[in-house]
Structures are given as structure tokens and as C-alpha cells.
XYZ file of C-alpha atoms in Angstrom:
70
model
C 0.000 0.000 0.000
C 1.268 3.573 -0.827
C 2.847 5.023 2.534
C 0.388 8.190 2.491
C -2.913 5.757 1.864
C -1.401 3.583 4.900
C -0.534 6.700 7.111
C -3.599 8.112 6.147
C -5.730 5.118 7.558
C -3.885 5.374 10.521
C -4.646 8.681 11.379
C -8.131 8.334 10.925
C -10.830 8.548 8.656
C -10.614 10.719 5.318
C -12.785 11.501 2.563
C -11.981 10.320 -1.025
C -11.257 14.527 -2.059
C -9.544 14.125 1.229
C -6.937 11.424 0.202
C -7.101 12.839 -3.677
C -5.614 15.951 -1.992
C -2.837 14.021 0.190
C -1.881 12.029 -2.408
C -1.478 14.948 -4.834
C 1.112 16.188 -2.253
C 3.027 13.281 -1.531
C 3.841 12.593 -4.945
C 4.838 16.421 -5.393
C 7.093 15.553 -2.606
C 8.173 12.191 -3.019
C 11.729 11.380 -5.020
C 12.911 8.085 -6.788
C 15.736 6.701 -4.375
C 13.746 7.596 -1.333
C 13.505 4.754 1.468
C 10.517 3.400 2.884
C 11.047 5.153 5.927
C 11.888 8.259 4.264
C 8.568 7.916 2.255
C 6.339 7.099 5.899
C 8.343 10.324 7.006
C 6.784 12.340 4.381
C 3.809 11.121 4.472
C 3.220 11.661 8.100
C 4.214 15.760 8.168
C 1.572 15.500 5.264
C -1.281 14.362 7.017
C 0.353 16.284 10.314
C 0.121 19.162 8.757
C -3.178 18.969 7.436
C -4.777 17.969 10.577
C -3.211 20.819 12.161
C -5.767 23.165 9.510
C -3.509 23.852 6.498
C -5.979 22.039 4.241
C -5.085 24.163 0.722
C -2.412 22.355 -1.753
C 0.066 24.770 -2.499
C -0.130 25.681 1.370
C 0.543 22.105 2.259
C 3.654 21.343 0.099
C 5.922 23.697 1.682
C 5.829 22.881 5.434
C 5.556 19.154 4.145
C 8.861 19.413 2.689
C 10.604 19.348 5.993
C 10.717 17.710 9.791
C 8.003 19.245 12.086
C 9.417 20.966 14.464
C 12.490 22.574 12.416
């Protein structure tokens, strides 16, 4: 399963525009040689970050791209 559908389920329950939007991020984030653990990384300060309210696409790229808390 794709890290950000699996992360995703985790966190709780999502509507399909919901996950259309997460996934649209994580593969604007997401690069080739990545490891699986890099990819689960990602995909958690996605959802993180939406959760915490910033719920618009462009918005949610940027403070995606790096740790929380940096």
C-alpha cells in the first residue's frame, strides 16, 4: 500500500477529495531513491500538517517538505 494511503488510515478517517488531496502532495514531494522510511516520514508531516488546519495544496507542500518541528 502507498505510505500516504497507509498513514492516512492510521490517522483516521478521510474523505476520497480528502486522500485525492494528500496524495497529490506526496507525490509532489516524493523522489525516486527515497527509502521506505523516508517515504512514511513524508507522508506523516503531510497528514500532520493537514490535521493541524492547512488544508489548501500549495499551502501544504511547503511545510511538508521538511521535519516538524524545524
Amino acid at each position: 500500500m502507498m505510505p500516504i494511503r497507509r498513514k492516512a488510515t492510521e490517522a483516521g478517517i478521510f474523505d476520497p477529495a480528502e486522500m485525492a488531496l494528500l496524495g497529490r502532495v506526496f507525490e509532489q514531494l516524493k523522489l525516486e531513491n527515497q527509502s521506505p522510511d523516508e517515504r512514511d516520514a513524508i507522508a506523516s508531516r503531510i497528514i500532520g500538517n493537514y490535521m493541524a488546519g492547512v488544508v489548501d495544496e500549495d499551502e501544504l507542500v511547503s511545510p511538508s517538505r521538511r521535519p516538524l518541528g524545524r
